[in-house]
Tab-separated table of C-alpha atoms in Angstrom:
chain	number	residue	atom	x	y	z
J	1	MET	CA	100.938	143.479	191.158
J	2	GLU	CA	101.777	143.594	187.178
J	3	PRO	CA	104.976	146.035	186.379
J	4	LEU	CA	103.448	149.178	184.974
J	5	ARG	CA	103.863	149.263	181.003
J	6	VAL	CA	105.321	152.705	180.270
J	7	LEU	CA	105.447	154.675	177.001
J	8	GLU	CA	108.305	156.722	176.760
J	9	LEU	CA	107.683	159.733	174.405
J	10	TYR	CA	110.478	162.058	172.750
J	11	SER	CA	112.687	159.851	174.101
J	12	GLY	CA	116.401	161.343	173.264
J	13	VAL	CA	118.996	159.216	174.918
J	14	GLY	CA	116.775	157.909	178.044
J	15	GLY	CA	117.134	160.203	180.197
J	16	MET	CA	112.701	159.145	181.414
J	17	HIS	CA	113.639	155.594	181.349
J	18	HIS	CA	117.087	156.104	183.678
J	19	ALA	CA	115.050	157.590	185.941
J	20	LEU	CA	112.244	155.167	185.665
J	21	ARG	CA	115.250	152.781	186.581
J	22	GLU	CA	116.201	155.040	189.481
J	23	SER	CA	112.615	154.986	190.747
J	24	CYS	CA	112.349	151.289	191.655
J	25	ILE	CA	108.657	151.578	190.952
J	26	PRO	CA	108.051	147.977	188.948
J	27	ALA	CA	107.712	149.260	185.594
J	28	GLN	CA	108.784	148.493	182.061
J	29	VAL	CA	109.033	150.740	178.749
J	30	VAL	CA	106.846	148.399	176.170
J	31	ALA	CA	107.950	151.238	173.476
J	32	ALA	CA	110.053	154.513	173.138
J	33	ILE	CA	109.332	156.705	170.256
J	34	ASP	CA	112.180	160.087	168.893
J	35	VAL	CA	112.550	161.167	165.368
J	36	ASN	CA	116.452	161.654	165.825
J	37	THR	CA	118.312	159.215	164.480
J	38	VAL	CA	121.312	160.046	166.431
J	39	ALA	CA	119.706	160.063	169.919
J	40	ASN	CA	117.876	156.749	169.040
J	41	GLU	CA	121.544	155.272	168.665
J	42	VAL	CA	122.466	156.054	172.060
J	43	TYR	CA	119.282	155.026	173.296
J	44	LYS	CA	119.947	151.605	171.290
J	45	TYR	CA	123.026	151.794	172.862
J	46	ASN	CA	122.358	152.267	176.696
J	47	PHE	CA	118.932	150.169	176.110
J	48	PRO	CA	119.423	147.912	173.826
J	49	HIS	CA	116.348	145.276	174.323
J	50	THR	CA	113.732	148.243	174.477
J	51	GLN	CA	111.486	148.800	171.185
J	52	LEU	CA	112.215	151.900	169.729
J	53	LEU	CA	110.337	153.297	167.044
J	54	ALA	CA	112.016	155.983	164.863
J	55	LYS	CA	108.852	158.129	163.992
J	56	THR	CA	106.463	161.357	165.010
J	57	ILE	CA	103.617	160.567	167.461
J	58	GLU	CA	101.691	161.854	164.204
J	59	GLY	CA	102.770	159.297	162.403
J	60	ILE	CA	101.377	156.395	164.974
J	61	THR	CA	97.835	155.408	164.252
J	62	LEU	CA	95.327	154.808	167.822
J	63	GLU	CA	95.277	151.056	166.626
J	64	GLU	CA	99.378	151.266	167.161
J	65	PHE	CA	98.925	153.245	170.357
J	66	ASP	CA	96.525	150.499	171.301
J	67	ARG	CA	98.129	147.476	171.010
J	68	LEU	CA	100.961	148.687	173.194
J	69	SER	CA	98.500	148.782	176.265
J	70	PHE	CA	100.236	150.812	178.268
J	71	ASP	CA	99.419	152.392	181.722
J	72	MET	CA	101.905	155.468	181.858
J	73	ILE	CA	103.240	157.756	179.603
J	74	LEU	CA	106.893	159.767	179.806
J	75	MET	CA	107.706	162.331	177.519
J	76	SER	CA	109.986	165.339	177.533
J	77	PRO	CA	108.303	167.583	174.640
J	78	PRO	CA	109.920	170.656	172.997
J	79	CYS	CA	109.281	173.875	174.763
J	80	GLN	CA	106.421	175.526	173.279
J	81	PRO	CA	104.219	178.496	174.768
J	82	PHE	CA	100.850	177.041	174.455
J	83	THR	CA	101.785	173.295	175.063
J	84	ARG	CA	101.192	173.952	178.547
J	85	ASP	CA	97.087	175.350	178.450
J	86	LEU	CA	96.171	172.503	175.982
J	87	LEU	CA	97.829	170.042	177.431
J	88	ILE	CA	96.089	170.959	180.841
J	89	GLN	CA	92.933	171.742	179.375
J	90	THR	CA	93.304	167.937	177.544
J	91	ILE	CA	93.906	166.168	180.699
J	92	GLN	CA	91.223	168.142	182.681
J	93	ASN	CA	88.663	167.054	180.320
J	94	CYS	CA	89.598	163.576	180.245
J	95	GLY	CA	89.462	163.155	184.250
J	96	PHE	CA	92.981	163.540	185.366
J	97	GLN	CA	94.132	164.830	188.529
J	98	TYR	CA	97.265	167.191	188.083
J	99	GLN	CA	100.070	169.295	189.747
J	100	GLU	CA	102.891	171.770	188.186
J	101	PHE	CA	106.496	171.385	189.254
J	102	LEU	CA	109.013	174.263	188.681
J	103	LEU	CA	111.911	172.448	190.057
J	104	SER	CA	116.175	172.902	190.045
J	105	PRO	CA	118.795	169.968	190.616
J	106	THR	CA	119.848	171.688	193.281
J	107	SER	CA	117.211	171.044	195.710
J	108	LEU	CA	118.621	167.894	195.402
J	109	GLY	CA	121.983	168.826	196.529
J	110	ILE	CA	123.060	168.571	192.688
J	111	PRO	CA	125.297	171.897	191.456
J	112	ASN	CA	123.448	172.665	188.328
J	113	SER	CA	120.883	174.919	187.946
J	114	ARG	CA	118.371	174.218	185.989
J	115	LEU	CA	114.675	175.486	187.024
J	116	ARG	CA	112.326	173.368	184.506
J	117	TYR	CA	108.492	173.040	184.096
J	118	PHE	CA	106.782	169.599	185.205
J	119	LEU	CA	103.481	167.848	184.922
J	120	ILE	CA	102.040	164.771	186.793
J	121	ALA	CA	98.572	163.491	186.196
J	122	LYS	CA	96.941	160.759	187.532
J	123	LEU	CA	93.722	159.372	186.481
J	124	GLN	CA	91.204	158.855	189.085
J	125	SER	CA	88.240	161.007	190.784
J	126	GLU	CA	89.816	162.251	194.303
J	127	PRO	CA	92.588	165.181	193.905
J	128	LEU	CA	96.085	163.489	194.204
J	129	PRO	CA	97.285	164.266	198.344
J	130	PHE	CA	99.313	166.891	197.833
J	131	GLN	CA	97.597	169.002	194.701
J	132	ALA	CA	97.129	172.891	194.750
J	133	PRO	CA	94.860	173.765	192.136
J	134	GLY	CA	95.824	176.654	189.998
J	135	GLN	CA	99.303	176.822	191.871
J	136	VAL	CA	103.022	175.176	191.211
J	137	LEU	CA	104.669	173.428	193.555
J	138	MET	CA	108.304	175.034	194.489
J	139	GLU	CA	109.739	171.635	196.318
J	140	PHE	CA	108.895	168.085	196.024
J	141	PRO	CA	106.193	167.620	198.376
J	142	LYS	CA	106.179	165.860	201.459
J	143	ILE	CA	103.277	163.472	201.645
J	144	GLU	CA	103.095	162.675	204.903
J	145	SER	CA	102.221	166.179	206.446
J	146	VAL	CA	101.871	168.440	203.295
J	147	HIS	CA	100.782	172.203	203.588
J	148	PRO	CA	100.559	173.009	199.570
J	149	GLN	CA	100.616	176.703	200.712
J	150	LYS	CA	103.949	176.719	201.984
J	151	TYR	CA	105.031	175.462	198.529
J	152	THR	CA	103.622	176.813	196.190
J	153	MET	CA	103.234	180.406	194.323
J	154	ASP	CA	101.003	181.615	191.360
J	155	VAL	CA	102.220	179.834	187.867
J	156	GLU	CA	101.367	182.596	185.451
J	157	ASN	CA	103.841	185.150	188.026
J	158	LYS	CA	106.366	182.540	188.311
J	159	ILE	CA	106.678	181.460	184.563
J	160	GLN	CA	107.285	185.188	183.482
J	161	GLU	CA	110.191	185.260	186.137
J	162	LYS	CA	112.315	182.923	184.215
J	163	ASN	CA	114.781	182.592	186.779
J	164	ILE	CA	115.579	186.001	186.088
J	165	GLU	CA	119.154	187.044	186.950
J	166	PRO	CA	120.563	190.409	188.392
J	167	ASN	CA	120.834	193.300	185.348
J	168	ILE	CA	124.065	193.185	184.209
J	169	SER	CA	125.971	196.164	182.347
J	170	PHE	CA	127.791	194.930	179.223
J	171	ASP	CA	129.293	198.555	179.165
J	172	SER	CA	132.910	198.856	180.337
J	173	SER	CA	132.418	202.329	180.536
J	174	THR	CA	129.655	202.764	182.950
J	175	GLN	CA	130.544	203.898	186.180
J	176	CYS	CA	128.656	202.725	188.942
J	177	SER	CA	127.573	202.415	192.422
J	178	GLY	CA	126.451	200.422	195.377
J	179	LYS	CA	125.544	196.359	194.329
J	180	ASP	CA	125.040	197.480	190.695
J	181	ALA	CA	128.969	198.633	190.941
J	182	ILE	CA	131.516	196.446	188.512
J	183	LEU	CA	134.018	194.846	189.901
J	184	PHE	CA	135.632	192.409	187.387
J	185	LYS	CA	134.815	190.304	184.639
J	186	LEU	CA	131.518	192.356	183.802
J	187	GLU	CA	129.653	191.002	187.276
J	188	THR	CA	128.126	193.174	189.759
J	189	ALA	CA	128.649	192.955	193.728
J	190	GLU	CA	124.525	191.319	193.694
J	191	GLU	CA	125.823	188.921	190.992
J	192	ILE	CA	128.942	187.595	193.200
J	193	HIS	CA	127.367	188.050	196.338
J	194	ARG	CA	124.248	185.462	195.143
J	195	LYS	CA	127.435	182.806	193.569
J	196	ASN	CA	129.317	183.417	197.225
J	197	GLN	CA	125.760	182.534	198.704
J	198	GLN	CA	125.213	179.422	196.492
J	199	ASP	CA	128.901	178.280	197.032
J	200	SER	CA	127.944	178.507	200.669
J	201	ASP	CA	125.327	176.031	200.721
J	202	LEU	CA	126.950	172.788	202.430
J	203	SER	CA	123.272	170.789	201.407
J	204	VAL	CA	124.856	170.776	197.632
J	205	LYS	CA	127.408	168.967	196.648
J	206	MET	CA	131.066	169.942	195.504
J	207	LEU	CA	131.686	169.849	191.594
J	208	LYS	CA	134.814	167.656	191.796
J	209	ASP	CA	132.579	164.788	192.706
J	210	PHE	CA	131.127	164.500	189.363
J	211	LEU	CA	134.778	165.222	187.656
J	212	GLU	CA	136.151	162.693	185.112
J	213	ASP	CA	139.960	161.983	186.428
J	214	ASP	CA	141.417	159.171	184.012
J	215	THR	CA	140.340	161.368	180.559
J	216	ASP	CA	142.670	163.066	178.363
J	217	MET	CA	141.661	167.116	179.028
J	218	ASN	CA	143.657	168.694	176.460
J	219	GLN	CA	141.100	168.767	173.775
J	220	TYR	CA	138.742	170.213	176.043
J	221	LEU	CA	140.616	173.152	177.207
J	222	LEU	CA	139.569	176.689	175.582
J	223	PRO	CA	141.278	178.135	173.083
J	224	PRO	CA	143.343	181.280	173.157
J	225	LYS	CA	140.892	183.023	170.486
J	226	SER	CA	138.235	182.144	172.536
J	227	LEU	CA	139.391	183.156	175.523
J	228	LEU	CA	140.529	186.614	174.189
J	229	ARG	CA	136.711	187.042	172.631
J	230	TYR	CA	134.565	185.993	175.794
J	231	ALA	CA	136.785	186.421	178.716
J	232	LEU	CA	134.664	188.694	180.084
J	233	LEU	CA	131.602	186.293	179.878
J	234	LEU	CA	132.216	182.794	180.819
J	235	ASP	CA	130.945	181.910	183.767
J	236	ILE	CA	133.974	180.369	185.535
J	237	VAL	CA	133.352	177.766	188.462
J	238	GLN	CA	136.311	175.388	190.392
J	239	PRO	CA	135.997	171.959	191.151
J	240	THR	CA	135.077	173.057	195.418
J	241	CYS	CA	131.943	175.606	193.913
J	242	ARG	CA	128.936	174.288	194.389
J	243	ARG	CA	127.281	175.507	191.279
J	244	SER	CA	126.905	175.414	187.777
J	245	VAL	CA	124.516	176.930	185.067
J	246	CYS	CA	122.389	174.957	182.451
J	247	PHE	CA	124.112	173.581	179.907
J	248	THR	CA	122.654	174.102	176.221
J	249	LYS	CA	123.313	172.323	172.868
J	250	GLY	CA	125.305	174.733	171.999
J	251	TYR	CA	128.035	173.760	174.363
J	252	GLY	CA	131.501	173.302	173.577
J	253	SER	CA	130.681	175.047	170.314
J	254	TYR	CA	129.721	178.242	171.416
J	255	ILE	CA	130.480	179.787	174.924
J	256	GLU	CA	128.144	183.023	175.801
J	257	GLY	CA	125.033	181.271	177.481
J	258	THR	CA	125.892	177.734	176.702
J	259	GLY	CA	127.246	176.308	180.218
J	260	SER	CA	129.975	176.813	183.035
J	261	VAL	CA	133.512	176.552	182.352
J	262	LEU	CA	135.873	174.470	184.753
J	263	GLN	CA	139.341	176.277	186.573
J	264	THR	CA	141.475	173.634	186.710
J	265	ALA	CA	144.543	176.333	187.679
J	266	GLU	CA	143.198	175.776	191.489
J	267	ASP	CA	146.060	177.579	192.930
J	268	VAL	CA	145.583	181.046	190.671
J	269	GLN	CA	142.806	183.363	191.853
J	270	ILE	CA	140.037	184.633	189.301
J	271	GLU	CA	140.131	188.010	190.917
J	272	ASN	CA	144.201	188.639	189.828
J	273	ILE	CA	143.822	187.501	186.206
J	274	TYR	CA	140.941	189.234	185.968
J	275	LYS	CA	142.494	193.055	187.578
J	276	SER	CA	143.628	195.559	184.649
J	277	LEU	CA	142.579	192.933	182.031
J	278	THR	CA	141.028	195.308	179.490
J	279	LYS	CA	144.395	197.511	179.734
J	280	LEU	CA	146.254	195.039	179.067
J	281	SER	CA	147.799	193.978	175.021
J	282	GLN	CA	145.871	191.099	173.217
J	283	GLU	CA	148.685	188.959	173.719
J	284	GLU	CA	149.587	189.636	177.445
J	285	GLN	CA	145.888	189.261	177.569
J	286	ILE	CA	146.039	185.567	176.942
J	287	THR	CA	149.007	184.987	178.598
J	288	LYS	CA	146.921	186.071	182.090
J	289	LEU	CA	143.602	184.058	180.494
J	290	LEU	CA	145.913	181.106	179.714
J	291	MET	CA	147.094	180.430	183.506
J	292	LEU	CA	143.551	179.857	184.623
J	293	LYS	CA	143.407	176.415	182.848
J	294	LEU	CA	139.797	177.220	181.603
J	295	ARG	CA	138.258	174.112	179.783
J	296	TYR	CA	135.113	172.907	179.002
J	297	PHE	CA	133.306	170.082	181.201
J	298	THR	CA	133.178	166.978	179.390
J	299	PRO	CA	129.907	165.344	178.138
J	300	LYS	CA	130.487	162.433	180.726
J	301	GLU	CA	131.275	165.256	183.448
J	302	ILE	CA	127.376	166.865	181.656
J	303	ALA	CA	125.668	163.820	182.149
J	304	ASN	CA	126.956	163.266	185.883
J	305	LEU	CA	125.214	166.075	186.822
J	306	LEU	CA	122.039	165.685	184.937
J	307	GLY	CA	121.717	162.085	187.195
J	308	PHE	CA	122.880	159.703	184.376
J	309	PRO	CA	124.158	156.402	185.946
J	310	PRO	CA	128.095	155.636	185.958
J	311	GLU	CA	127.121	152.869	183.017
J	312	PHE	CA	125.469	155.469	180.788
J	313	GLY	CA	127.567	155.520	177.580
J	314	PHE	CA	127.777	156.737	174.086
J	315	PRO	CA	128.295	154.453	171.143
J	316	GLU	CA	131.952	155.066	169.823
J	317	LYS	CA	130.931	156.697	166.293
J	318	ILE	CA	129.122	159.518	168.017
J	319	THR	CA	131.196	162.825	168.063
J	320	VAL	CA	131.766	165.130	170.966
J	321	LYS	CA	130.050	167.779	169.160
J	322	GLN	CA	126.809	165.240	169.034
J	323	ARG	CA	126.938	164.200	172.907
J	324	TYR	CA	127.006	168.092	173.721
J	325	ARG	CA	123.484	168.418	171.617
J	326	LEU	CA	122.194	165.563	172.607
J	327	LEU	CA	122.570	166.069	176.347
J	328	GLY	CA	122.131	169.666	176.276
J	329	ASN	CA	118.497	171.179	177.861
J	330	SER	CA	117.919	168.080	179.189
J	331	LEU	CA	116.033	167.046	182.164
J	332	ASN	CA	117.879	165.425	185.477
J	333	VAL	CA	117.277	162.244	185.989
J	334	HIS	CA	117.477	162.618	189.914
J	335	VAL	CA	114.180	164.730	189.760
J	336	VAL	CA	112.275	162.840	187.484
J	337	ALA	CA	112.357	159.823	188.967
J	338	LYS	CA	111.265	161.681	192.679
J	339	LEU	CA	108.353	162.628	190.953
J	340	ILE	CA	107.636	159.424	189.367
J	341	LYS	CA	108.208	158.123	193.029
J	342	ILE	CA	105.897	160.637	194.439
J	343	LEU	CA	103.062	159.666	191.662
J	344	TYR	CA	103.416	156.119	192.361
J	345	GLU	CA	103.033	155.945	195.719
């Protein structure tokens, strides 16, 4: 059987291409397309022999598409509210069978939470073996014994939920009780319980399995000014934790809501640092917070959590800030590889 000819749209730094390789299906990428020139430099660095087109999809004619003679399209387009409905309507009209998913890397034992929407589709008349029309699968299907209702829930309801976190009060003067009581670092008992549950899930690896040990980490330490301003908003994890939150494009430049930071002083109890922190002077607060030795995850460590292989790298001229931007909100290679394999088989 001839290898599948694959077209990679919105190719970025090549996450889909790496996933295709990991899936081990007989296939080759005949062309990759993206307008981001910095991302294209990284793609070319990792896949020097793949045809890379620096243009928009709209700028490619039907004749050019036909000449590529592709069997499969892989793409990770920018998020748009109307994208899903338009895409589903189009593939239905073209005779495709499809299935939607909402999956997080934690389902594969990776300590990084990133609930993301996926859709796979195949041009055929009969339904996919695990197909559940109008439903979204929350786990990878077991093709040999499929019970769709066990793994599904209503698409619209789940998309609206968007993995909402428990409410957290940001008013330090608020008096709460019970599960909503503020304990420290503006976290409720409910929030801490959820994190403790994640760290107790032995099916998920520890963060230390994804960390670098031969890099100068001083450049990644959080500066005193950032510690003082954002101390109560940081999502702090340790190497033995089994969780981290989604890393966004602003990671390394901004702090609030952009990703977890790593506590490298493992012999320091975070509760002791934050206890009565707001009652101290600014100098005393900085002294205490510096004891945690908090740092950003390096771009390589984020790439590891996203499932990129050890050989993945960046050209030397790509700055740390650019690397963070390119990796931010990226897909997880392992998740996509498994979906490709499921669709192929």
